[in-house]
Short mmCIF file of C-alpha atoms in Angstrom, two decimals:
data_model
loop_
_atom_site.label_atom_id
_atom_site.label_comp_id
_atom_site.label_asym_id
_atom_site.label_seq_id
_atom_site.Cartn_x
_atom_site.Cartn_y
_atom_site.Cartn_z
CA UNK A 13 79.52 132.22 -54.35
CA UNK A 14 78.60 132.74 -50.81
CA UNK A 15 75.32 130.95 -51.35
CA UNK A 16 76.46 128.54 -52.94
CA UNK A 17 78.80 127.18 -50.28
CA UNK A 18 76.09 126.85 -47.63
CA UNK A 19 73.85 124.43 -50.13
CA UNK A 20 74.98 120.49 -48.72
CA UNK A 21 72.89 118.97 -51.20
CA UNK A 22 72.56 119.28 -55.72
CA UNK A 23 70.18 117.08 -57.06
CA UNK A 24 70.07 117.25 -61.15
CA UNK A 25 66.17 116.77 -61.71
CA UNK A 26 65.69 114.92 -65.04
CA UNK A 27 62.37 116.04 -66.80
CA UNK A 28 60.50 115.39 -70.41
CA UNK A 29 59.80 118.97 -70.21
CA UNK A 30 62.28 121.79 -69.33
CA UNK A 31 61.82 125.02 -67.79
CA UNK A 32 60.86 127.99 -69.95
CA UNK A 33 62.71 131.43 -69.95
CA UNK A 34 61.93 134.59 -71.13
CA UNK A 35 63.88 137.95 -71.12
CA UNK A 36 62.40 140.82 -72.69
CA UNK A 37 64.68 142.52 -75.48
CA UNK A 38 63.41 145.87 -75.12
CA UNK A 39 62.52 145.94 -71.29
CA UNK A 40 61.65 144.36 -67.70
CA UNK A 41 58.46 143.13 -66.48
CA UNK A 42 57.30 144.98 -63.31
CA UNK A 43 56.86 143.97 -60.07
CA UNK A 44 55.32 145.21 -56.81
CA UNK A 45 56.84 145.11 -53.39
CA UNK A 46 55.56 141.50 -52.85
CA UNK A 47 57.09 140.09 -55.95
CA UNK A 48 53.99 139.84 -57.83
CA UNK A 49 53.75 140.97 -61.75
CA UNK A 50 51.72 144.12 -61.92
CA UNK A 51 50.73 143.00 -65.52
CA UNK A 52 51.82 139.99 -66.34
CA UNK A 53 51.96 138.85 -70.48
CA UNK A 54 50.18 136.17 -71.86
CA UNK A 55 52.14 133.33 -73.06
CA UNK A 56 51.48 130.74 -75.84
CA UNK A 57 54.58 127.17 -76.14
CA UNK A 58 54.27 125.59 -79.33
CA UNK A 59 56.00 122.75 -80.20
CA UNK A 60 56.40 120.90 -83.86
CA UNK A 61 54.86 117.58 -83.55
CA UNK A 62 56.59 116.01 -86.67
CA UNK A 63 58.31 112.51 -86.05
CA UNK A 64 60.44 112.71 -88.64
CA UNK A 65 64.12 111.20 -87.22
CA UNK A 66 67.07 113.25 -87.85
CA UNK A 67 65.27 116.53 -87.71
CA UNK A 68 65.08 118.31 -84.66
CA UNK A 69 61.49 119.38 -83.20
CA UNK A 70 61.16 123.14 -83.35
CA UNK A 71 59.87 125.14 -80.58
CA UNK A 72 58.40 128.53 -80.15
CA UNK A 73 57.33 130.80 -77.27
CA UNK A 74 55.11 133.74 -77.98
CA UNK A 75 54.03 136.18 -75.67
CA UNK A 76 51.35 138.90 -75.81
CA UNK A 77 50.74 142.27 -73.79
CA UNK A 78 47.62 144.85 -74.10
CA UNK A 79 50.30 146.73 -76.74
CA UNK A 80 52.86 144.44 -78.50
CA UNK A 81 53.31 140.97 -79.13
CA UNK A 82 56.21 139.11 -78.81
CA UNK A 83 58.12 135.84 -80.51
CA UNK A 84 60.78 134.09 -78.38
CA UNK A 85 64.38 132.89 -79.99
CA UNK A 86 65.49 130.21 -78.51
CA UNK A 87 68.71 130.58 -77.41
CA UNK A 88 69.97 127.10 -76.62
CA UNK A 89 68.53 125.80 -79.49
CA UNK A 90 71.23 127.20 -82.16
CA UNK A 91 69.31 130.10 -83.16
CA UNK A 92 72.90 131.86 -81.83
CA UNK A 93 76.33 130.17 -83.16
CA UNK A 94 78.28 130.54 -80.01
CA UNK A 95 75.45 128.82 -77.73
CA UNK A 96 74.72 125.98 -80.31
CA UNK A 97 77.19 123.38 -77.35
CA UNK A 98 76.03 125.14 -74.75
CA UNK A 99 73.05 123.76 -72.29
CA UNK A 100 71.36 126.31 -69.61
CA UNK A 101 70.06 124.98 -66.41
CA UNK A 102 67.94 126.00 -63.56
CA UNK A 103 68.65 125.70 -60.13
CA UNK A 104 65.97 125.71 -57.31
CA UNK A 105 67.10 125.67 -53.42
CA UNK A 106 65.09 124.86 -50.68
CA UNK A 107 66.00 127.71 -47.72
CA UNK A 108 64.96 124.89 -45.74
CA UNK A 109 66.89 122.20 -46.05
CA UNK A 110 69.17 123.99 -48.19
CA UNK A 111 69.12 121.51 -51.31
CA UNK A 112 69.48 122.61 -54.77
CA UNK A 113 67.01 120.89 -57.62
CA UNK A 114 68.65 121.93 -61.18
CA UNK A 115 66.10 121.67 -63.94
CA UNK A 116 67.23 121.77 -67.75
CA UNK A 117 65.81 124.92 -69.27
CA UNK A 118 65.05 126.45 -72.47
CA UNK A 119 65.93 130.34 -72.66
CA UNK A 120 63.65 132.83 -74.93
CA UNK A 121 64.72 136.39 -76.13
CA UNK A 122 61.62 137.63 -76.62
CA UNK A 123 61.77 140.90 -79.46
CA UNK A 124 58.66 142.43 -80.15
CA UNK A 125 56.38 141.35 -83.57
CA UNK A 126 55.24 143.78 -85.78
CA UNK A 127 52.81 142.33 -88.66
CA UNK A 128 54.05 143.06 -92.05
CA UNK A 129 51.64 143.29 -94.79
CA UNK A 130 52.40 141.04 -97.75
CA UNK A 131 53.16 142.41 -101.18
CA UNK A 132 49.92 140.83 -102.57
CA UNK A 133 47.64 142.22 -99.85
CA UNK A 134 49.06 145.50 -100.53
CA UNK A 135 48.19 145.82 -103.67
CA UNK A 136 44.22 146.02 -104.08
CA UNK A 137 42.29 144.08 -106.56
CA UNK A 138 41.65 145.84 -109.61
CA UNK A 139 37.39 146.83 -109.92
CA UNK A 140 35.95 145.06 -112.75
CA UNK A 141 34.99 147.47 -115.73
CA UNK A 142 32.25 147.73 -117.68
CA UNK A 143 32.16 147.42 -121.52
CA UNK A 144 32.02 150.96 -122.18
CA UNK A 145 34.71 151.64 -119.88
CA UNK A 146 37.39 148.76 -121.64
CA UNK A 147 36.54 150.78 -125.07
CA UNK A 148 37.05 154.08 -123.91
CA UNK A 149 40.24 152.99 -122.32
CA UNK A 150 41.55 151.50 -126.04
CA UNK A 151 40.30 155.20 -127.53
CA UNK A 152 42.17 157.10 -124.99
CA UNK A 153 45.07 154.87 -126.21
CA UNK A 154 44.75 154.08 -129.77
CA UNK A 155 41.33 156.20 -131.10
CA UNK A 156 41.18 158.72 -133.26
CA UNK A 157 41.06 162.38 -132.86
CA UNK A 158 37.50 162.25 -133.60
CA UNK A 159 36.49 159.36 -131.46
CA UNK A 160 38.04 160.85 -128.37
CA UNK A 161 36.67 164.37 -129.00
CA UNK A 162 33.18 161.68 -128.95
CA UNK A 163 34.15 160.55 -125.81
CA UNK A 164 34.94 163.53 -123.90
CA UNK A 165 31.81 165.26 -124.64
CA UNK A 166 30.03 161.93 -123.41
CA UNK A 167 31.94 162.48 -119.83
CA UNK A 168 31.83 165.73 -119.56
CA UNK A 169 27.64 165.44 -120.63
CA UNK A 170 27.71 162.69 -117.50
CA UNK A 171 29.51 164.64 -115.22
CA UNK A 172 27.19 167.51 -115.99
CA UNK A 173 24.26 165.75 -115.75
CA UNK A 174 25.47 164.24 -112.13
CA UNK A 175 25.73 167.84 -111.10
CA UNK A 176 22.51 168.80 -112.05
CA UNK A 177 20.82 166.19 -110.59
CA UNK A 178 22.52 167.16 -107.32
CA UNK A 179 21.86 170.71 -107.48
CA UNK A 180 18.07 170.23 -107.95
CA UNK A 181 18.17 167.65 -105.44
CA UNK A 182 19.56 170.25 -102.84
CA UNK A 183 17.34 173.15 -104.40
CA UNK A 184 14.07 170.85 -103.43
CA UNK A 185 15.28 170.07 -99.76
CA UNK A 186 16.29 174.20 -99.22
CA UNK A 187 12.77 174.96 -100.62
CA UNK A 188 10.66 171.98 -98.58
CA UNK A 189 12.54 173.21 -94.92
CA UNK A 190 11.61 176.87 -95.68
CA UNK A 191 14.93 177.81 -95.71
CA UNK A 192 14.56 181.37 -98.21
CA UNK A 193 12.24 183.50 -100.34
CA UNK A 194 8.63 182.34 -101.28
CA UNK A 195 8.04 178.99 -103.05
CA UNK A 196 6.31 179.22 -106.42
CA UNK A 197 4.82 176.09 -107.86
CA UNK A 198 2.16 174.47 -109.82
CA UNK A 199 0.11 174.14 -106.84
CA UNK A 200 0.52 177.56 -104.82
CA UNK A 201 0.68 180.93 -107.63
CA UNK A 202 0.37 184.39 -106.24
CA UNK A 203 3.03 185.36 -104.13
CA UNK A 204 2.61 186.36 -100.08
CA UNK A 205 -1.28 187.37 -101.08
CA UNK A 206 -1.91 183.74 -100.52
CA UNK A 207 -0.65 183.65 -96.96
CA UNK A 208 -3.48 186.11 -95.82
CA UNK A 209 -6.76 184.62 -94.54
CA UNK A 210 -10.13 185.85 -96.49
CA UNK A 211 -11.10 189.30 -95.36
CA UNK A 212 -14.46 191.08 -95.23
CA UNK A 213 -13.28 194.51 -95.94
CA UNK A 214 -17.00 195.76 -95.92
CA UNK A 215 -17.20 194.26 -92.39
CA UNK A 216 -19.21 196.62 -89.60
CA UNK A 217 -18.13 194.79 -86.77
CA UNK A 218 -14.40 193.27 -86.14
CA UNK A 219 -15.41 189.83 -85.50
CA UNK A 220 -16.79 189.87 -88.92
CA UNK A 221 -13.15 191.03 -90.83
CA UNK A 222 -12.29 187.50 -90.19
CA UNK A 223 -14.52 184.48 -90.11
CA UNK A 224 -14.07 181.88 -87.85
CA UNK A 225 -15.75 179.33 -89.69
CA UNK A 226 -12.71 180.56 -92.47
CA UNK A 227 -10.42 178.50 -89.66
CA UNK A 228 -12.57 176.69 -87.88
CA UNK A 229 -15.49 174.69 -89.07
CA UNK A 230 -18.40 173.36 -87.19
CA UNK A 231 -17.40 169.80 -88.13
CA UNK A 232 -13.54 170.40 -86.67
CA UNK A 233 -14.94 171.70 -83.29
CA UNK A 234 -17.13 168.69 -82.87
CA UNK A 235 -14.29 166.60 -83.88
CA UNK A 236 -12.09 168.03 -81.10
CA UNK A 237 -15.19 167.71 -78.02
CA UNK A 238 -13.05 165.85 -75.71
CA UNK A 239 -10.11 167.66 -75.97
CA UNK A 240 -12.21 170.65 -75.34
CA UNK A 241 -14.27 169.31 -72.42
CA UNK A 242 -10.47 169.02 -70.62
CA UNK A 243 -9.76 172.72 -71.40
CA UNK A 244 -13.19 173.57 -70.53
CA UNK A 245 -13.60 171.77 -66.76
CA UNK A 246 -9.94 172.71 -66.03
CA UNK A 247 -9.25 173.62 -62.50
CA UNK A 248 -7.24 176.25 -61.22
CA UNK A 249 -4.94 173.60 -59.43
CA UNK A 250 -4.79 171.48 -62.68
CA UNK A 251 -3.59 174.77 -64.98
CA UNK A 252 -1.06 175.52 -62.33
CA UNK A 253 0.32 172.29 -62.63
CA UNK A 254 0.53 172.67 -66.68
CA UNK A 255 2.11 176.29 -66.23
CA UNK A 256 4.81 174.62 -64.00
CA UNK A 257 5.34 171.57 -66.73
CA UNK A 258 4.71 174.25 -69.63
CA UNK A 259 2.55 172.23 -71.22
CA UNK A 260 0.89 175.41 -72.99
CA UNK A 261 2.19 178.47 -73.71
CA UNK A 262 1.30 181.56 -71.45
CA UNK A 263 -1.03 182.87 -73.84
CA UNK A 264 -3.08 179.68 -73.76
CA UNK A 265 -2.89 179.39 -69.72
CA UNK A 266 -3.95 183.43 -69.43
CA UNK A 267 -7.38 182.61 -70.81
CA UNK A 268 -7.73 179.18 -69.57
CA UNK A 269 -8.08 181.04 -66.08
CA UNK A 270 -10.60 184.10 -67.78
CA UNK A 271 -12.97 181.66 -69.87
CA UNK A 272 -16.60 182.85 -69.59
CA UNK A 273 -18.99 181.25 -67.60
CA UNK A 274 -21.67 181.18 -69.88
CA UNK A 275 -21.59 177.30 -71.17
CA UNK A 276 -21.83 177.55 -74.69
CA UNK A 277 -19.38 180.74 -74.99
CA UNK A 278 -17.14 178.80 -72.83
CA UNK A 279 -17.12 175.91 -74.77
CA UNK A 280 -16.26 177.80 -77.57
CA UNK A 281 -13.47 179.56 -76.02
CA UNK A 282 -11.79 176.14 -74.68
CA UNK A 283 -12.14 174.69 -78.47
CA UNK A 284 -10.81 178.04 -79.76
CA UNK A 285 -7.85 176.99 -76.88
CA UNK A 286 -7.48 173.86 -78.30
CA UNK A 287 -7.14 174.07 -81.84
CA UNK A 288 -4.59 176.68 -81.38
CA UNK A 289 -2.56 174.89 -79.32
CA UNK A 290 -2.21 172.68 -81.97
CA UNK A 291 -1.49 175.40 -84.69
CA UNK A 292 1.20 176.26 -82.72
CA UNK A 293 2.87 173.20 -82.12
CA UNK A 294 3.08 172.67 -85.79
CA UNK A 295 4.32 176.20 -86.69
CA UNK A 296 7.24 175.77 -83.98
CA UNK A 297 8.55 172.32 -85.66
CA UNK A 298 12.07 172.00 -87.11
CA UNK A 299 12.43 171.47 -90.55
CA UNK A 300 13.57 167.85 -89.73
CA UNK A 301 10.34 167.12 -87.74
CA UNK A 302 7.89 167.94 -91.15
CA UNK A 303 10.32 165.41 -93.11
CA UNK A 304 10.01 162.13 -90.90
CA UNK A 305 6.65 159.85 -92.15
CA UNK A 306 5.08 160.71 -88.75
CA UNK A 307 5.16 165.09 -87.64
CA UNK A 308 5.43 164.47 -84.23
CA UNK A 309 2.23 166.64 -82.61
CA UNK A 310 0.46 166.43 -79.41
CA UNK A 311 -1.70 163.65 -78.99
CA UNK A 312 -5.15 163.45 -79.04
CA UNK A 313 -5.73 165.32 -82.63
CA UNK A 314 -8.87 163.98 -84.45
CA UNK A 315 -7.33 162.04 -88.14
CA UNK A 316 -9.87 164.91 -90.06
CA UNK A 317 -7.99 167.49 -88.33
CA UNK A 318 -4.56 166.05 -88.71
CA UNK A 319 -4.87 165.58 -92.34
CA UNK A 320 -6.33 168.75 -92.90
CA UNK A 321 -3.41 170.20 -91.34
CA UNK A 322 -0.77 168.72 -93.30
CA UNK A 323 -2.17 169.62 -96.70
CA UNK A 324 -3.04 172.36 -95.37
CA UNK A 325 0.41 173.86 -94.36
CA UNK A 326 3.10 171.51 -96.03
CA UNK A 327 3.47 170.14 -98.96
CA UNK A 328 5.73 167.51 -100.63
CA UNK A 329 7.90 167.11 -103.52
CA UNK A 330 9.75 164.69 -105.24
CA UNK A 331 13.50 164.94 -106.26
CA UNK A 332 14.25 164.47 -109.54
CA UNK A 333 17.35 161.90 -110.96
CA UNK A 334 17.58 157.44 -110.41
CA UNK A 335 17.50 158.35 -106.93
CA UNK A 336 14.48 160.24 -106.83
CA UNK A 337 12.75 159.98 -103.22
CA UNK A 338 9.62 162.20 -101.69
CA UNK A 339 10.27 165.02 -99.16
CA UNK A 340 7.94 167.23 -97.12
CA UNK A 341 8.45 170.83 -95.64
CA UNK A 342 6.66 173.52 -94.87
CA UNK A 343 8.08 176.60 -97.22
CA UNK A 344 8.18 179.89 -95.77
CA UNK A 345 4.75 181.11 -97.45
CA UNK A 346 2.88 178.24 -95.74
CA UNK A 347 4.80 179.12 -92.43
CA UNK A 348 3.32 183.06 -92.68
CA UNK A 349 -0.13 181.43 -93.43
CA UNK A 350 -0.21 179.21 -90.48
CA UNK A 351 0.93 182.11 -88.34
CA UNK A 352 -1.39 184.60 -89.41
CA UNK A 353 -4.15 182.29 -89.06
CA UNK A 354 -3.15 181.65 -85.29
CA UNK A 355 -2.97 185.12 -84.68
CA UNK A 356 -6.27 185.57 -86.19
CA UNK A 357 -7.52 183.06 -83.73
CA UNK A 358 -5.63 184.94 -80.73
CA UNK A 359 -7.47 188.25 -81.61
CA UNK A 360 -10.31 186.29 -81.58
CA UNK A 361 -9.30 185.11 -78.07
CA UNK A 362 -8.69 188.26 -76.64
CA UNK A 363 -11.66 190.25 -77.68
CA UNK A 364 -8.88 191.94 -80.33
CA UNK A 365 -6.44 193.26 -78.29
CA UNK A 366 -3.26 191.69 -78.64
CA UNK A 367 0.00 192.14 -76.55
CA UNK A 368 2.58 192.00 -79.32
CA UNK A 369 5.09 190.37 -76.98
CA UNK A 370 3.10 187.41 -75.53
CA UNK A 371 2.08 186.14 -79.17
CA UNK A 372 5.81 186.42 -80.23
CA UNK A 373 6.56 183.90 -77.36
CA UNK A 374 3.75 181.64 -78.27
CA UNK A 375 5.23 181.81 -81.80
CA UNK A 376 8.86 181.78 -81.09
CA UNK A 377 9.68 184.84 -83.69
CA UNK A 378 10.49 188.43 -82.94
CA UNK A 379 8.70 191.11 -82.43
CA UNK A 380 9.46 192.70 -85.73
CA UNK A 381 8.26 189.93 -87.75
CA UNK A 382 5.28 190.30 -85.48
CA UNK A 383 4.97 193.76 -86.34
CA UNK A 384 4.91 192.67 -90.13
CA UNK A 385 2.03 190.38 -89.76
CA UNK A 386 -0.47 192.39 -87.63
CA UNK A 387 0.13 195.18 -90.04
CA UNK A 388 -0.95 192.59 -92.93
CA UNK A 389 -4.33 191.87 -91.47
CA UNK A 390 -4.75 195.68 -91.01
CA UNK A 391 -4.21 196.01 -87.26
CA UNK A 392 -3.64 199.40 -85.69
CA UNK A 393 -0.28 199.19 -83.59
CA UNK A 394 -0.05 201.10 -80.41
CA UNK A 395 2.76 201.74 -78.41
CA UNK A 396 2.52 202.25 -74.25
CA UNK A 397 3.27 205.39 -73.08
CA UNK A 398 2.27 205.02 -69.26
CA UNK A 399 4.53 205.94 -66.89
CA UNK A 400 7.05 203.00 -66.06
CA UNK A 401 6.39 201.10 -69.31
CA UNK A 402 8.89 199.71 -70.81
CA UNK A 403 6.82 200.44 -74.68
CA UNK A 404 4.87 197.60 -75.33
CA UNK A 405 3.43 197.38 -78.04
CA UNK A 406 -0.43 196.10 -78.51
CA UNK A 407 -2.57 195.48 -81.88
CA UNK A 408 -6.44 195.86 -81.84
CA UNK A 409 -8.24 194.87 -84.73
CA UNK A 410 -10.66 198.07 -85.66
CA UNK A 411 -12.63 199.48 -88.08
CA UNK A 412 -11.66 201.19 -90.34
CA UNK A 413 -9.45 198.65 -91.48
CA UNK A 414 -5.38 200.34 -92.21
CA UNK A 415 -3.51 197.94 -93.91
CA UNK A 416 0.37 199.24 -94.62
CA UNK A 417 1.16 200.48 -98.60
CA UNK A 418 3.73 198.04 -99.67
CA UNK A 419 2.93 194.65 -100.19
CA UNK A 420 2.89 191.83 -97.58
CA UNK A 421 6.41 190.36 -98.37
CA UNK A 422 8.52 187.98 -96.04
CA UNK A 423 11.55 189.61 -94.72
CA UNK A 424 14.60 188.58 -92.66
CA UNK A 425 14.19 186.30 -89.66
CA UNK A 426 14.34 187.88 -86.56
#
């Protein structure tokens, strides 16, 4: 009462309007050190606009924060029995002059509003059924023992049928991405045999086991002349540059740097290059990468080449079922006949001598799948014994031919 005995002057204000008060039910508003609302709510006055006489206009004050909205009773309005005579004013002094202005005021309890669902929202529609489903729900009910035996064989011949579809479905995809065993179709019959590039077993010479021309037409290296003139007039500045980007692999950047100077051997050499860098990139492609419409490979390949390549080394199947859609992969056969024919071409390369180590990296397999190959197309393996080697292994390509006893058969990946 201190305060109020130094104030010489009350004025009542009188205003269409009156003040609005809040107080939060289930807490305070915060403030900083200046008296300013960290986070101040969002509030919403709404008043009824009915000019009805007799009844009394209803007001509401809502408030919302960044977690929990609020509805305001008003307390001076009756919503509380003991207040319903009661008025609630505000008073405002000047420090000043030290006069008081008293406003009328409306006070809000604000609670906090939680959305209840309504009975009928709760409960979902019911999904329309079909013919057959309305009768089988009046035999499950009222049918005979031999009409529902009927219909329970019809379900469980759907449900059976569903699975089916799915389990071929996922039998395809497995096959197409190469993901086990060999694939045996209409198209491809005879097992790992097929994998292995034609071989002149009456050969004298060890450029003659294996025929270029077998991989590598005329047509295709004509096809691929500008691709080859870049490999050919490479500097040593320019391959330095591609080692440091790894644009090849090693094994293509080693003989970019030792290609003969002789132009026509060279060219050959570079095209040789070329076409295997693009072998490569396909063989190293996820199983996702054969699916899409467009295999993502370098640039640059001539259409002939490109097409030849994907019949070549993938094929594609159709699922069966209402769904039924195409899908392409390379199974693991085709993935042993693309590698064997690059590392035909890399014994070509390196006048048949073949680190076992660097092709493994060009390929991205281990060296005992290596192993498995070279021994296929009848390479002699040969360990390093020099003093301070760590046993590499090499393969040379020589006459006589050895080829290992037991059938070429895809093992484990390692």
């Amino acid at each position: 009462m201190c305060e109020t005995e130094s104030i010489c002057q009350v004025e009542l204000m009188s205003s269409c309007s009156p003040i609005l008060l809040a107080s939060f039910s289930n807490g305070k508003l915060r403030y900083d050190k200046s008296g300013i609302c960290k986070k101040p709510p969002a509030f919403g006055y709404f008043k009824s606009t009915s000019q009805e006489k007799g009844v009394k206009r209803k007001r509401q004050l809502v408030a919302e924060t960044d977690r929990t909205q609020y509805i305001g009773i008003n307390e001076s309005d009756g919503a509380y029995k003991e207040l319903e005579l009661s008025r609630c004013y505000v008073g405002v002094v000047d420090t000043k002059t030290r006069k008081m202005q008293v406003y009328e005021a409306d006070n809000f309890k604000m609670n906090p509003y939680f959305l209840e669902k309504r009975d009928d929202e709760e409960v979902e529609e019911k999904k329309k059924e079909s013919y057959q489903e309305l009768k089988d729900n009046l035999i499950a009910e009222f049918g005979s023992k031999k009409s529902k035996r009927v219909m329970e064989a019809r379900h469980r011949n759907k449900v059976g049928a569903e699975v089916l579809e799915k389990s071929i479905t996922n039998a395809v995809e497995d096959v197409l991405a190469g993901g086990g065993g060999i694939l045996h179709d209409a198209q491809h019959v005879g097992g790992a045999s097929d994998a292995l590039p034609p071989c002149n077993k009456e050969a004298t010479k060890p450029q003659d086991v294996y025929q270029l021309s077998d991989i590598l037409t005329e047509t295709d290296l004509d096809s691929l002349r500008s691709r080859m003139l870049e490999f050919k007039n490479a500097s040593s500045q320019q391959i330095a540059e591609w080692r440091k980007s790894e644009s090849y692999s090693g094994f293509i950047l080693t003989h970019l740097e030792k290609l003969p100077l002789v132009e026509k051997p060279r060219e050959e050499r570079a095209g040789l290059l070329v076409y295997m860098h693009w072998l490569t990139s396909l063989h190293n492609l996820k199983a996702a990468d054969v699916k899409k419409r467009t295999i993502p490979l370098p640039p640059g390949i001539p259409k002939l080449i490109m097409t030849r390549l994907i019949n070549t080394f993938t094929i594609t199947g159709t699922t069966d079922g209402t769904n039924s859609r195409s899908i392409r992969g390379m199974p693991a056969r085709l993935k042993d006949k693309l590698a064997l024919q690059i590392i035909v071409l890399a014994l070509h390369i390196s006048g048949f001598i073949l680190d076992l180590a660097d092709i493994a990296k060009v390929l991205k397999i281990g060296q005992k799948r290596i192993l498995g190959y070279v021994q296929a197309l009848g390479c002699k393996v040969v360990t390093s014994k020099a003093v301070g080697s760590t046993g590499s292994k090499s393969a040379s390509l020589e006459l006589p031919l050895v080829f290992p006893t037991k059938n070429f058969k895809r093992g484990k990946r390692s």
